Short mmCIF file of C-alpha atoms in Angstrom, two decimals:
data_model
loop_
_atom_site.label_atom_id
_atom_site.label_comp_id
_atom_site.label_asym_id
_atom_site.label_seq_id
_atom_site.Cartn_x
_atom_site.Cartn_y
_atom_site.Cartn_z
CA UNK A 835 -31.61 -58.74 -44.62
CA UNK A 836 -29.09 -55.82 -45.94
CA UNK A 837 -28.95 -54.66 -48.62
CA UNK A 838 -25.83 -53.96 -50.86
CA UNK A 839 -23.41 -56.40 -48.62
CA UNK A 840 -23.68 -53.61 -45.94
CA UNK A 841 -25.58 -54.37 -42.52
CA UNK A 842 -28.02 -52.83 -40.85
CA UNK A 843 -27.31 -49.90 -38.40
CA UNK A 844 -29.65 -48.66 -36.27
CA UNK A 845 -30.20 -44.55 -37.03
CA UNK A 846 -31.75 -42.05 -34.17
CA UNK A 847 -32.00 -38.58 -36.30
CA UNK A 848 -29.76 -36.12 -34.35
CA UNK A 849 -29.34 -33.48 -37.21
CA UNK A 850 -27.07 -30.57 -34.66
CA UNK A 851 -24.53 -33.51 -34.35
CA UNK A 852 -24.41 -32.56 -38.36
CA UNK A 853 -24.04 -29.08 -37.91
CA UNK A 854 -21.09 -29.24 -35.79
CA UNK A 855 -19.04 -30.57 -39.03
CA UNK A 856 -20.54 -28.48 -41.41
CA UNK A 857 -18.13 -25.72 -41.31
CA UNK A 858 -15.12 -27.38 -41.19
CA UNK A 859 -13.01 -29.12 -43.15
CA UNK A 860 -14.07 -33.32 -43.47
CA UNK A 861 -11.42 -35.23 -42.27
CA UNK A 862 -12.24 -39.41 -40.74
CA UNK A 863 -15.05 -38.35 -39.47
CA UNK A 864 -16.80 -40.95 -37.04
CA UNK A 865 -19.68 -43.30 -38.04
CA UNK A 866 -22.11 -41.47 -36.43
CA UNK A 867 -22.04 -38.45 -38.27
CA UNK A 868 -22.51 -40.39 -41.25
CA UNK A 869 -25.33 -42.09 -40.09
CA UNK A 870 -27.21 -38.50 -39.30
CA UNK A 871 -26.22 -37.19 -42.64
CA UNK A 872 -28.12 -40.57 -44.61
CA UNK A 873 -30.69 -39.29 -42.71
CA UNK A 874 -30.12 -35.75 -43.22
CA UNK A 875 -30.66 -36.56 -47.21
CA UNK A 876 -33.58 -38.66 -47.43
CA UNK A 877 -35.51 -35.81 -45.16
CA UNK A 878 -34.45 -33.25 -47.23
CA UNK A 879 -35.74 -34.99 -50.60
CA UNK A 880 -39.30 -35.48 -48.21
CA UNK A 881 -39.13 -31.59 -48.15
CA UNK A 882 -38.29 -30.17 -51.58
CA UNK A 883 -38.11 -32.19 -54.97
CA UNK A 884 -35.22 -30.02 -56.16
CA UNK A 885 -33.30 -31.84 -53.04
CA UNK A 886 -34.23 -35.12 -54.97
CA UNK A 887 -32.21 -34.26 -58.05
CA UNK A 888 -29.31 -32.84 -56.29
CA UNK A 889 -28.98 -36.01 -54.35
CA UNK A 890 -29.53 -37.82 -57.50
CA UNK A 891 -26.82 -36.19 -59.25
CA UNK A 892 -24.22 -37.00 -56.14
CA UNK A 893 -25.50 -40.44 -55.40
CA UNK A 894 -26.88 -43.57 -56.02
CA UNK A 895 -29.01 -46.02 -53.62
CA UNK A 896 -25.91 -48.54 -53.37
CA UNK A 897 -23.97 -45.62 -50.94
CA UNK A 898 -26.42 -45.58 -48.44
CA UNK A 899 -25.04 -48.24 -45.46
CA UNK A 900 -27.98 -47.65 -43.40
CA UNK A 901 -30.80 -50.29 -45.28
CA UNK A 902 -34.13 -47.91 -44.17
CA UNK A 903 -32.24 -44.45 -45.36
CA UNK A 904 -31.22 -46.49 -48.70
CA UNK A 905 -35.56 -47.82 -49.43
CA UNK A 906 -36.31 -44.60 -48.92
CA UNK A 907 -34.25 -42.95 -51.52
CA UNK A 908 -35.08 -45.86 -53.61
CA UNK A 909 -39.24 -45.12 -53.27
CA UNK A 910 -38.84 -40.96 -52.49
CA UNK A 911 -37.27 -40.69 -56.49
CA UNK A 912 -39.20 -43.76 -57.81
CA UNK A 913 -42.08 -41.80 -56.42
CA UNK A 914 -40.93 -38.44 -57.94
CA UNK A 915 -40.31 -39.69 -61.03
CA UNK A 916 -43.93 -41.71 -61.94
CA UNK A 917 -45.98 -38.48 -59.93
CA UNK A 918 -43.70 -35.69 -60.73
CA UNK A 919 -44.14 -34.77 -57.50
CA UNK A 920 -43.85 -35.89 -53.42
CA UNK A 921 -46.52 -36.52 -51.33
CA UNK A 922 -45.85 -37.92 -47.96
CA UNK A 923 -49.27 -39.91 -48.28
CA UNK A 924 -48.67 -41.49 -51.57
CA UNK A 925 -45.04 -42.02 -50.50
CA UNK A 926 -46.43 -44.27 -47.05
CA UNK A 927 -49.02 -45.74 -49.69
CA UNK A 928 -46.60 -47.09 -51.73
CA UNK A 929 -44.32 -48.22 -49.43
CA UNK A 930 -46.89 -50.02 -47.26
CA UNK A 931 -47.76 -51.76 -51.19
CA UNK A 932 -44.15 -52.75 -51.68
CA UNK A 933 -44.28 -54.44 -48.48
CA UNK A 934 -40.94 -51.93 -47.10
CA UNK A 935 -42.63 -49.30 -44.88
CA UNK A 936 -41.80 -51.58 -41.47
CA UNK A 937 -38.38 -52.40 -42.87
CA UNK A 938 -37.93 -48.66 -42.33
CA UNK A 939 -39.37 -48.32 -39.26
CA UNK A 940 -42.77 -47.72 -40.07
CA UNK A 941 -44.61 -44.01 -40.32
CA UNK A 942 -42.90 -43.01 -37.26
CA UNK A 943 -39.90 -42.75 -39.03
CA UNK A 944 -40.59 -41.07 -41.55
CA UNK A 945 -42.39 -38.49 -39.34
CA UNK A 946 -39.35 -37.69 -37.26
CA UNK A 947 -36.89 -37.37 -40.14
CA UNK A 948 -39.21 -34.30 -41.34
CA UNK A 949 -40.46 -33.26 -38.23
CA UNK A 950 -36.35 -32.98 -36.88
CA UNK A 951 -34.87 -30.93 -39.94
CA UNK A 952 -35.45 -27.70 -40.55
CA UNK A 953 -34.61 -26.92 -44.11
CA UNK A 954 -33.17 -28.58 -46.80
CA UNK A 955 -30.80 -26.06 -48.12
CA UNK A 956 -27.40 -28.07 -46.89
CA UNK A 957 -28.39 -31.19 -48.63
CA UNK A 958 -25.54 -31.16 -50.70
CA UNK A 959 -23.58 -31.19 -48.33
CA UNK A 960 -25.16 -33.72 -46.29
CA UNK A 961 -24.96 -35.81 -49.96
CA UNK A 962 -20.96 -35.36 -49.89
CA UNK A 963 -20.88 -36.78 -46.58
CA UNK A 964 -22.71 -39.89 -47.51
CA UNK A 965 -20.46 -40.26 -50.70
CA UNK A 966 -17.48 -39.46 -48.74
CA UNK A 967 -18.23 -42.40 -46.54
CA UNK A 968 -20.14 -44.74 -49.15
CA UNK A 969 -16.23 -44.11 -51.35
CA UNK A 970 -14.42 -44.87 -48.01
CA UNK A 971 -16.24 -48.67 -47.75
CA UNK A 972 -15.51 -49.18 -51.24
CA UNK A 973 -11.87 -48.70 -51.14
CA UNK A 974 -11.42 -50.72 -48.39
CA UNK A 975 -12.90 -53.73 -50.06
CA UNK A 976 -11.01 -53.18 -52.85
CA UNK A 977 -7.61 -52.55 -51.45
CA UNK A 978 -8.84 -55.94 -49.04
CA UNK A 979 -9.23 -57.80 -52.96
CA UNK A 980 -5.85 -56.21 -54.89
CA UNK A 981 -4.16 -57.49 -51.89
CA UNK A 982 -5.69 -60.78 -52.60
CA UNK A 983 -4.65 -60.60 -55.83
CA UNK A 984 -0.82 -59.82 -55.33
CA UNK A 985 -0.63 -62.97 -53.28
CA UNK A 986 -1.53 -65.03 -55.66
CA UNK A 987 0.86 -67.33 -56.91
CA UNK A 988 -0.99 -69.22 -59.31
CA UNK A 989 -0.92 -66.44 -61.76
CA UNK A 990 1.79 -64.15 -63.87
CA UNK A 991 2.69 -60.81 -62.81
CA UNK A 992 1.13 -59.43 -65.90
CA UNK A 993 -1.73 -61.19 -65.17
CA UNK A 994 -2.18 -59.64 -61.43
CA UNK A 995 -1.83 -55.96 -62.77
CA UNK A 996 -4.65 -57.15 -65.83
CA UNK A 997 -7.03 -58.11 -62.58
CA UNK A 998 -6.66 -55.21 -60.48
CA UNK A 999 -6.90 -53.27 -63.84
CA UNK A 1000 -10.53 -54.76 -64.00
CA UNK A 1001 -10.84 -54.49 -60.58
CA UNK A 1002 -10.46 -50.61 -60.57
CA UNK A 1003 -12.06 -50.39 -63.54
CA UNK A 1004 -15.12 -51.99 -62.54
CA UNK A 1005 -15.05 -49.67 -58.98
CA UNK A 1006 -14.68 -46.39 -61.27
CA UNK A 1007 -17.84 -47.53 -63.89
CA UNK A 1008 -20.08 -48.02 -60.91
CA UNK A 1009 -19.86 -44.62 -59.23
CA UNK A 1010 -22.58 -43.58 -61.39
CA UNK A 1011 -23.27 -40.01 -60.96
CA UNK A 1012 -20.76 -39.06 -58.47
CA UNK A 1013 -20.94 -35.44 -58.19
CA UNK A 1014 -17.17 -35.40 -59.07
CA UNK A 1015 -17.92 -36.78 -62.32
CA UNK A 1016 -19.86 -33.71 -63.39
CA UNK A 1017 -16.99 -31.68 -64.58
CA UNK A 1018 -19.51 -29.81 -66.74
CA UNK A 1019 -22.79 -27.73 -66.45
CA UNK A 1020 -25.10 -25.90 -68.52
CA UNK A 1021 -24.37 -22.57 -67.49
CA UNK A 1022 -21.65 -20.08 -66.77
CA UNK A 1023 -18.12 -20.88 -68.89
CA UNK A 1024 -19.19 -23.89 -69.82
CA UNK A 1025 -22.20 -22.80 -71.97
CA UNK A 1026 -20.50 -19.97 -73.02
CA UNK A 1027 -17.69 -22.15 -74.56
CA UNK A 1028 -19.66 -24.30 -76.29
CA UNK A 1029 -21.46 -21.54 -77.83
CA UNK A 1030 -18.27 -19.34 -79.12
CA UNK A 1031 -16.80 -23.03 -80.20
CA UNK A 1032 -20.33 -23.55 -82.76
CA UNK A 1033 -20.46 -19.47 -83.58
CA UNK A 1034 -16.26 -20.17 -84.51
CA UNK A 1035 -17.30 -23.77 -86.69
CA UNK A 1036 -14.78 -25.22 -84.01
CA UNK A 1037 -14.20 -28.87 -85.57
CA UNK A 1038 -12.49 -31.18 -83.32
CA UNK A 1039 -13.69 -34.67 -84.57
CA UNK A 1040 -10.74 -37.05 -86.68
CA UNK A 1041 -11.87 -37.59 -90.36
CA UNK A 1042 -11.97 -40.32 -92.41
CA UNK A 1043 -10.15 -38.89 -95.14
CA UNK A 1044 -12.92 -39.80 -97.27
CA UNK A 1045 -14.92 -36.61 -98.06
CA UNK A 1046 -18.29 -38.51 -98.99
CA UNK A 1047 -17.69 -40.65 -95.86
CA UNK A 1048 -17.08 -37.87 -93.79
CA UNK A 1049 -19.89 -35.83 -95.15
CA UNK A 1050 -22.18 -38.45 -94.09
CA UNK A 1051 -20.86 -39.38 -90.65
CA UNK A 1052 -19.39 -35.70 -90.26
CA UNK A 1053 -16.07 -37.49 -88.67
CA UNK A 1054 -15.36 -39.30 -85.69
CA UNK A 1055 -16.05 -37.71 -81.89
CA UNK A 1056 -13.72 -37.47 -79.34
CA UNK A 1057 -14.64 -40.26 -76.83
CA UNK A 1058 -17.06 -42.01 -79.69
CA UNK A 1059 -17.02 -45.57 -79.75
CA UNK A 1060 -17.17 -46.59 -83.52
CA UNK A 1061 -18.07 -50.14 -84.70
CA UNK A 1062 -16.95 -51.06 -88.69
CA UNK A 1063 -18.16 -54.23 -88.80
CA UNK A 1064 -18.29 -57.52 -91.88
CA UNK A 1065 -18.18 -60.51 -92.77
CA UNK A 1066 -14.29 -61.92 -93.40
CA UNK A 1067 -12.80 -60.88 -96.50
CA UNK A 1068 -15.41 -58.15 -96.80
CA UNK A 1069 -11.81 -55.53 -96.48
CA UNK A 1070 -12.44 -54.44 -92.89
CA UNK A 1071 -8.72 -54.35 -92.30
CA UNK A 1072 -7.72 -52.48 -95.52
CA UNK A 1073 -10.66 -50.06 -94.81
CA UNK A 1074 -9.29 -49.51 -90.86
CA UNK A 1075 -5.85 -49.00 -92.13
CA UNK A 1076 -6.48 -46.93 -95.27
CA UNK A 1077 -8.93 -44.44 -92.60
CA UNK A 1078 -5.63 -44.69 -90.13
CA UNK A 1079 -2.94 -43.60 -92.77
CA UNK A 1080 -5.55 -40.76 -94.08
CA UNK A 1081 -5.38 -39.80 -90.20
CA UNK A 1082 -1.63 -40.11 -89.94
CA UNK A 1083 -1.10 -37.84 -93.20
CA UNK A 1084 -3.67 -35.53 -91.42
CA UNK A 1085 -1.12 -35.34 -88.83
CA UNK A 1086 -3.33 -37.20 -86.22
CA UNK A 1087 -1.45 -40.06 -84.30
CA UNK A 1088 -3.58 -43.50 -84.72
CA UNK A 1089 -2.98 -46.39 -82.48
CA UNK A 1090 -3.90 -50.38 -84.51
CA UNK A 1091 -4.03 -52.84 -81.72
CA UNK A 1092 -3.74 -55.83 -84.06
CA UNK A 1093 -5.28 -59.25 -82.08
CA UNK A 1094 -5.55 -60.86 -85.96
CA UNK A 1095 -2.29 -59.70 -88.00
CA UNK A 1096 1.28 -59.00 -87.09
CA UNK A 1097 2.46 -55.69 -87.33
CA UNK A 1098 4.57 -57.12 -90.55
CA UNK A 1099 0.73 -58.09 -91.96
CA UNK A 1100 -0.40 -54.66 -91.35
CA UNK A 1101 3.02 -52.44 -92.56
CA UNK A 1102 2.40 -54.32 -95.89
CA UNK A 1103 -1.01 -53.65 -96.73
CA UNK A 1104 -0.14 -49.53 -95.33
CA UNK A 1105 2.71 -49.88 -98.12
CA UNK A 1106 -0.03 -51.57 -100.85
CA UNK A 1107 -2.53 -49.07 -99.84
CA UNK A 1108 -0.24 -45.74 -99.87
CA UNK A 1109 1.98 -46.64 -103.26
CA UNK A 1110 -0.52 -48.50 -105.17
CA UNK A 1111 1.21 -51.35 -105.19
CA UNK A 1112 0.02 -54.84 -105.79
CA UNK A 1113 0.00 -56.95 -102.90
CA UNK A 1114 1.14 -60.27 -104.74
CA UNK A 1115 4.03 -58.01 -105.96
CA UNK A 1116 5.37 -56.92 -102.83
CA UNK A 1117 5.30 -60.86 -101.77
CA UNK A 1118 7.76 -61.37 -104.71
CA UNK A 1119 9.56 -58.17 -104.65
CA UNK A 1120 13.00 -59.48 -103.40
CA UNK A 1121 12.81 -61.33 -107.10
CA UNK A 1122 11.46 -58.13 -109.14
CA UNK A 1123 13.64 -55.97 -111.72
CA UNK A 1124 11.38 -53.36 -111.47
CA UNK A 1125 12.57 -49.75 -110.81
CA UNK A 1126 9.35 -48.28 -111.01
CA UNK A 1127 7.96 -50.82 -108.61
CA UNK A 1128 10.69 -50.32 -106.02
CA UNK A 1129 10.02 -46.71 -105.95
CA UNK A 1130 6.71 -46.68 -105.35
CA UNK A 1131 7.33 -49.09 -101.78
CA UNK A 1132 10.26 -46.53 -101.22
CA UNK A 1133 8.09 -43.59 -101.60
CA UNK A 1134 5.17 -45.35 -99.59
CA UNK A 1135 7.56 -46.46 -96.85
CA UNK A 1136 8.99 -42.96 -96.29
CA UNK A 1137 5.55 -40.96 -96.60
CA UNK A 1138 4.67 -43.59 -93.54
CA UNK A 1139 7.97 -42.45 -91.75
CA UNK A 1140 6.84 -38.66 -91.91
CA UNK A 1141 3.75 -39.94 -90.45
CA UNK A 1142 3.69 -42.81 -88.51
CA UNK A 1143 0.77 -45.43 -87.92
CA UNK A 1144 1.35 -47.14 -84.28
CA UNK A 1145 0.72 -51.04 -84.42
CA UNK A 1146 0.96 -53.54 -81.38
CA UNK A 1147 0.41 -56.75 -82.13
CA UNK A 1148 1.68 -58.53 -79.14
CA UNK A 1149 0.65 -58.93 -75.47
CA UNK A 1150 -2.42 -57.86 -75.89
CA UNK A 1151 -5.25 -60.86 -74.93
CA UNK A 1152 -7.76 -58.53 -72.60
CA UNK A 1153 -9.53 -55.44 -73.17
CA UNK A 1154 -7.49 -54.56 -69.65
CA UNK A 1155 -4.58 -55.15 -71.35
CA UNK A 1156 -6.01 -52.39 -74.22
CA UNK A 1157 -6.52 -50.60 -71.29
CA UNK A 1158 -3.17 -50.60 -70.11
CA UNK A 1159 -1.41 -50.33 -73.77
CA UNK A 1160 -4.20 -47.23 -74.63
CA UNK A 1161 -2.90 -44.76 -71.36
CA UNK A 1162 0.59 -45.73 -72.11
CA UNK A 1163 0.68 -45.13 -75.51
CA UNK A 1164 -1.20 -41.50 -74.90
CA UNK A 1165 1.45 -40.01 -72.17
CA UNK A 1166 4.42 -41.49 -74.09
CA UNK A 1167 3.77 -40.89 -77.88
CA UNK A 1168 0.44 -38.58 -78.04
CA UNK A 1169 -1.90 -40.99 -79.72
CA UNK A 1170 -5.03 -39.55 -80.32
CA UNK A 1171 -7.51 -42.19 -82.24
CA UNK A 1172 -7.32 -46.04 -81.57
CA UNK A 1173 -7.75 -49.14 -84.10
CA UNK A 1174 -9.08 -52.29 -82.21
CA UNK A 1175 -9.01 -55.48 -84.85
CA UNK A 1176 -11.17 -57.46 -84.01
CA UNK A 1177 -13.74 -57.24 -81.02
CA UNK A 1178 -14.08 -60.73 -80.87
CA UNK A 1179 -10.80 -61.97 -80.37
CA UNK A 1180 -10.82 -60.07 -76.97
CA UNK A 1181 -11.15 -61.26 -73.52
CA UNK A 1182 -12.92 -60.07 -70.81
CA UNK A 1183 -10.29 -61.96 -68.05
CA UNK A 1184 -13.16 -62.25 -65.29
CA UNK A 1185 -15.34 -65.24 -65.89
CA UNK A 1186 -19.03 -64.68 -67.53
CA UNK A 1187 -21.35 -67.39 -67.55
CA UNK A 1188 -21.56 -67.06 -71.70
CA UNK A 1189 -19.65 -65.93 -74.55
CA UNK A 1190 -22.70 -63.23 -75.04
CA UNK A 1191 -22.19 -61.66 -71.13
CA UNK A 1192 -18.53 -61.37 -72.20
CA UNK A 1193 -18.81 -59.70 -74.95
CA UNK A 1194 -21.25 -57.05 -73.34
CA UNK A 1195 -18.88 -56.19 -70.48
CA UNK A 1196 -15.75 -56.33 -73.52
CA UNK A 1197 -18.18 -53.28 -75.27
CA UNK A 1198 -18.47 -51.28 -72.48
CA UNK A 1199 -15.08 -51.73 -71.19
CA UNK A 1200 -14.14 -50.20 -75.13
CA UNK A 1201 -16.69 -47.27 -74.69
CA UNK A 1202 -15.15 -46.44 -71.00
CA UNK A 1203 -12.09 -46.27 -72.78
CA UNK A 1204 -13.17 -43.90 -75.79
CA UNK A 1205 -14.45 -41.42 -73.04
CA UNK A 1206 -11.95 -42.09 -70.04
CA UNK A 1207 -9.19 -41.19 -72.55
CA UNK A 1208 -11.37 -38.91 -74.64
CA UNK A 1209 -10.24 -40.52 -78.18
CA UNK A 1210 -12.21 -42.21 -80.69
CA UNK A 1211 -12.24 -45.79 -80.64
CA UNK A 1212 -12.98 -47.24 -84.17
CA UNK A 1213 -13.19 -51.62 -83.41
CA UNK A 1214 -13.58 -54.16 -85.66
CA UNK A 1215 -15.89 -56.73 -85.37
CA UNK A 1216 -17.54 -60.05 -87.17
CA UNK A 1217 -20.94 -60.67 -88.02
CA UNK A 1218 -23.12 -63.72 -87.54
CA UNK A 1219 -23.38 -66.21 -89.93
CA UNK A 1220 -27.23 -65.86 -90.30
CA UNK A 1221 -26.19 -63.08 -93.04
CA UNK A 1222 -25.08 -66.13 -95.62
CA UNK A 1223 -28.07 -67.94 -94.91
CA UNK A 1224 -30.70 -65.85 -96.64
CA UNK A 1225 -30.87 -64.21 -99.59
CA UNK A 1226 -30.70 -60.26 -98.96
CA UNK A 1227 -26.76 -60.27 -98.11
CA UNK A 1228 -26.47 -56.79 -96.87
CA UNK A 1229 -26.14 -57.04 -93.18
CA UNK A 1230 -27.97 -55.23 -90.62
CA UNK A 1231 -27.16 -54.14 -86.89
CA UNK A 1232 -29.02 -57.54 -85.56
CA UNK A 1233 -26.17 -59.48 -87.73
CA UNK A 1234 -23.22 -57.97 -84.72
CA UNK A 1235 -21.49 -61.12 -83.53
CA UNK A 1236 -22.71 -62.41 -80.26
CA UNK A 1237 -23.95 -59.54 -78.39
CA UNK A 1238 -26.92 -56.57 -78.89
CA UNK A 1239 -24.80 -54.29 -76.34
CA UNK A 1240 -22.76 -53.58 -79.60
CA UNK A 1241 -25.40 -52.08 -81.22
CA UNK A 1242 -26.68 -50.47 -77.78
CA UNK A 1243 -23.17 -48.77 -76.96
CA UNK A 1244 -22.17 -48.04 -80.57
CA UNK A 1245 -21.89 -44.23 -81.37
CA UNK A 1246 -21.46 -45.31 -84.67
CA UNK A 1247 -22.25 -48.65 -86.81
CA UNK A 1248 -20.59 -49.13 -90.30
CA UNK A 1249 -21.07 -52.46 -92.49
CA UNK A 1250 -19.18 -53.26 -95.59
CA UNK A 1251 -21.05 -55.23 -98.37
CA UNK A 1252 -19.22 -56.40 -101.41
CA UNK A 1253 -21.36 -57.73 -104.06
CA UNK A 1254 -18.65 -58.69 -106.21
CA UNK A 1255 -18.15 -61.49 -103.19
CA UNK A 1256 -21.00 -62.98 -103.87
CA UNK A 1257 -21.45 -63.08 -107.38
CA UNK A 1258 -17.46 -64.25 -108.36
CA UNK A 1259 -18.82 -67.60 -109.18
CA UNK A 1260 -21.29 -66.52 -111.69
CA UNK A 1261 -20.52 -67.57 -115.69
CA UNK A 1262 -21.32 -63.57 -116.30
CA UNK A 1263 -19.87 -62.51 -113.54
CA UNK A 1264 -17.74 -59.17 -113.95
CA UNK A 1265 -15.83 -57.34 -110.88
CA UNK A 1266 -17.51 -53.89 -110.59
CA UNK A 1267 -14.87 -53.48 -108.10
CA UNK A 1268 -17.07 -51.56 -105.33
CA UNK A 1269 -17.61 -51.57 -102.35
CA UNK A 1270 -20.94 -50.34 -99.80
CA UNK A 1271 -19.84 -48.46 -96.76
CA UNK A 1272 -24.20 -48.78 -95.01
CA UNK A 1273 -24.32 -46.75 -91.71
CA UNK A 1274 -26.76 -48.44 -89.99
CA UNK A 1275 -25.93 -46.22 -86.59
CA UNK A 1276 -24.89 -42.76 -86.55
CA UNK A 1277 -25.87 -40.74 -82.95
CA UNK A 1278 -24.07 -37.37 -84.17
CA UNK A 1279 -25.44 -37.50 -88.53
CA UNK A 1280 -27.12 -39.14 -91.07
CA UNK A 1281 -27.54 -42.98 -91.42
CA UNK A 1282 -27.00 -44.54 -95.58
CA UNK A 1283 -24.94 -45.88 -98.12
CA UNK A 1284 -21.81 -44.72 -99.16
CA UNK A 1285 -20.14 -45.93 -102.53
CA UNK A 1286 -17.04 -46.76 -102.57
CA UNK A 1287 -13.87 -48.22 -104.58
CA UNK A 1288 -11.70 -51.21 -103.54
CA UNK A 1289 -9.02 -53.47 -104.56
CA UNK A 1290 -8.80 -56.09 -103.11
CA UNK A 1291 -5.00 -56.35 -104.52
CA UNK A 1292 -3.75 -53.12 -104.05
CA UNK A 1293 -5.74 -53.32 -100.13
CA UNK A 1294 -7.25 -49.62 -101.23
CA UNK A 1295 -10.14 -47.70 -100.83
CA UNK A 1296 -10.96 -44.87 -103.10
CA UNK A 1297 -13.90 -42.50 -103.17
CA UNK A 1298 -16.41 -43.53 -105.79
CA UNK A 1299 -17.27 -41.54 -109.02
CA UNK A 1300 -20.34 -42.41 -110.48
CA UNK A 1301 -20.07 -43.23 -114.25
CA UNK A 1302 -16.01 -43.90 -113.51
CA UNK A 1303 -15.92 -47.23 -114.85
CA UNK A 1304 -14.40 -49.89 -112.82
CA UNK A 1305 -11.50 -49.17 -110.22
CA UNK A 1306 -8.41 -47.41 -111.86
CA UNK A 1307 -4.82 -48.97 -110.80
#
């Protein structure tokens, strides 16, 4: 049987065939040659471990066609990485255990790929030539399934682009460690950079605008994926757009993909949040005599003119569709942190056998985008309903809605915990009008509580001063 969709091909080592291509330029090179340099590679990594981790780095077992050259990559750095070493006995041993050594010909084999190379010190380039040709069989089947997809007729336009979107997608997250993905090594420029930028306090994460927040979770990475997560009516919208106006004023461009509210929904609460201004009164305002009133939304709405928040609230069903909107909104109007409300109301447009497999490939599609486009990505998202079944109401990462790969892909996890929401029905109850910000995740600083004010009328977050008294209008 063959593995990875590709058959079998049978593979006589003829390693000066290789050499004849080595020094020029690779153009469609026949099958052949790609057949001695699978070969080529695996003999190599028999020779010197170092030739295991460059081929490593370039490749993955899914790009060898040839099924024996691809079970021996498989068991040469399985081998390498449980011994720390290669031996060719152990390597037969193991093999002959797993049941594959006749699938790849049996000790002959592996004899004459060692025996019929001399040195390993081209095996990157023998590794280029298997990814040149292993990226060559993958394009073909997918330019054989976009043109599937644009003769569809059952399906919208929109909806085509959305598939090969995902399509492409999918092709560019399982390269794995294609050698042209390592834009960046520990040595040379690269180190050197990263050095002057830590010696020169270089700071190029977006801030909260909360100083106690940001102290804690010392801002948000570029290409961080950022989860701010609650029950409803916990204020995970007001939070996301009071941190996205503190951005905007900061002169960073932040992008709200709204799947919950209009875009009328969320100008409002910017307006409540950045005058001060009463949310029930702004409802009513078009009845109000109120000078000072009306300049406070006039002053709001023009400090949001200077800086703008960018909201999309329509057309958006798919995380392909984010996708899309994301890259379009960075070449056209700079936008350099995105909003996602809420996680859950997403789509993953190809069909998962649960709502739990969705949401896992929705998170990593979100992460692919924080790093593809090198922004932070701050989403929303619910929490199970287990948290209002017991009696400690302060919600932990297990509480994330319907998947763990939240938790797993998270950068950052943020809960908010009201306990005035819980206690409003009390006879003594009185509103201490605060709010707990609990960092339950934090790869890049410290994981706790943070404090905070909020109104729930006025849709505002403040930083908390202990000993303050309740929240001050």
């Amino acid at each position: 049987m063959a593995l990875c969709g590709f058959e079998s091909r049978c593979c006589t080592p003829n390693f000066e065939r290789i050499r004849e291509v080595e020094n020029r330029n690779v153009g469609l090179i026949g099958d052949e040659t790609y057949d001695f340099a699978e070969a080529a590679v695996v003999a190599s990594m028999m020779m010197e471990d170092e030739a295991i981790t460059t081929a490593n780095l370039i490749l993955k077992s899914s790009d060898f066609y040839i099924v024996k050259n691809q079970l021996l990559f498989i068991a040469i750095s399985d081998l390498l990485i449980k011994k720390g070493r290669i031996d060719l006995v152990e390597l037969r041993a193991k093999m002959e255990m797993e049941g594959t050594i006749d699938k790849v010909g049996g000790a002959e084999y592996i004899k004459e790929l060692i025996t019929s190379l001399p040195s390993a010190a081209n095996v990157q380039h023998y590794c280029d030539l298997v990814k040149q040709n292993s990226d060559a069989n993958k394009l073909k089947v997918i330019s054989e399934q976009i043109t599937k997809i644009t003769e569809r007729e059952d399906v919208t336009a929109g909806e085509k682009l959305a598939e090969i979107e995902t399509l492409l997608i999918e092709a560019k997250d399982g390269q794995g460690n294609s050698g042209e993905r390592i834009s960046h090594t520990t040595s040379d420029d690269d180190l050197v950079t990263v050095v002057e930028q830590l010696s020169e306090k270089k700071d190029d994460t977006i801030k909260t605008g909360f100083n106690d927040l940001d102290y804690r979770l010392g801002g948000f990475p570029k290409g961080s994926f950022n989860i701010l997560a609650a029950r409803p009516s916990m204020g995970k919208t007001a939070l996301a757009t009071n941190i996205a106006y503190n951005m905007a004023q900061a002169e960073h461009k932040p992008l709200i993909v709204s799947l919950e509210m209009t875009w009328r929904m969320i100008t409002q609460r910017l307006i409540c949040s950045a005058g001060n201004v009463n949310i029930y009164d702004l409802k009513d305002l078009a009845k109000k005599d109120d000078p000072e009133l009306w300049k406070k939304v006039n002053d709001a709405a023009n400090e949001l003119q200077q800086a703008p928040v960018y909201i999309i609230d329509k057309g958006i069903n798919s995380v392909s569709d984010v996708t899309l909107l994301v890259k379009s909104m960075i070449r056209e109007y700079g936008i350099d942190v995105l909003f996602i409300d809420y996680i859950q109301l997403l789509e993953a447009k190809k069909k998962h056998e649960n709502r739990q497999q969705e949401i896992t490939t929705i998170s990593r599609r979100i992460k692919a985008i924080a790093k593809d486009c090198d922004i932070p990505v701050i989403a929303l998202s619910q929490l199970n309903r287990a948290v209002e079944n017991r009696t400690e109401k302060k919600p932990v990462l297990s509480d994330l809605r319907e998947s763990g790969s939240l938790e797993q892909d998270a950068d950052v996890v943020m809960f908010i915990y009201r306990e005035d929401y819980y206690t409003k029905d009390k006879s003594d109850f009185r509103a201490t009008n605060t709010a707990d910000i609990l960092i339950s995740k934090n790869r890049n600083g410290a994981i706790g509580n943070e404090k905070m004010f909020f109104s729930p009328q006025n849709v505002r977050f403040t930083t908390f001063v202990p000993g303050y008294g309740d929240f001050q209008d």
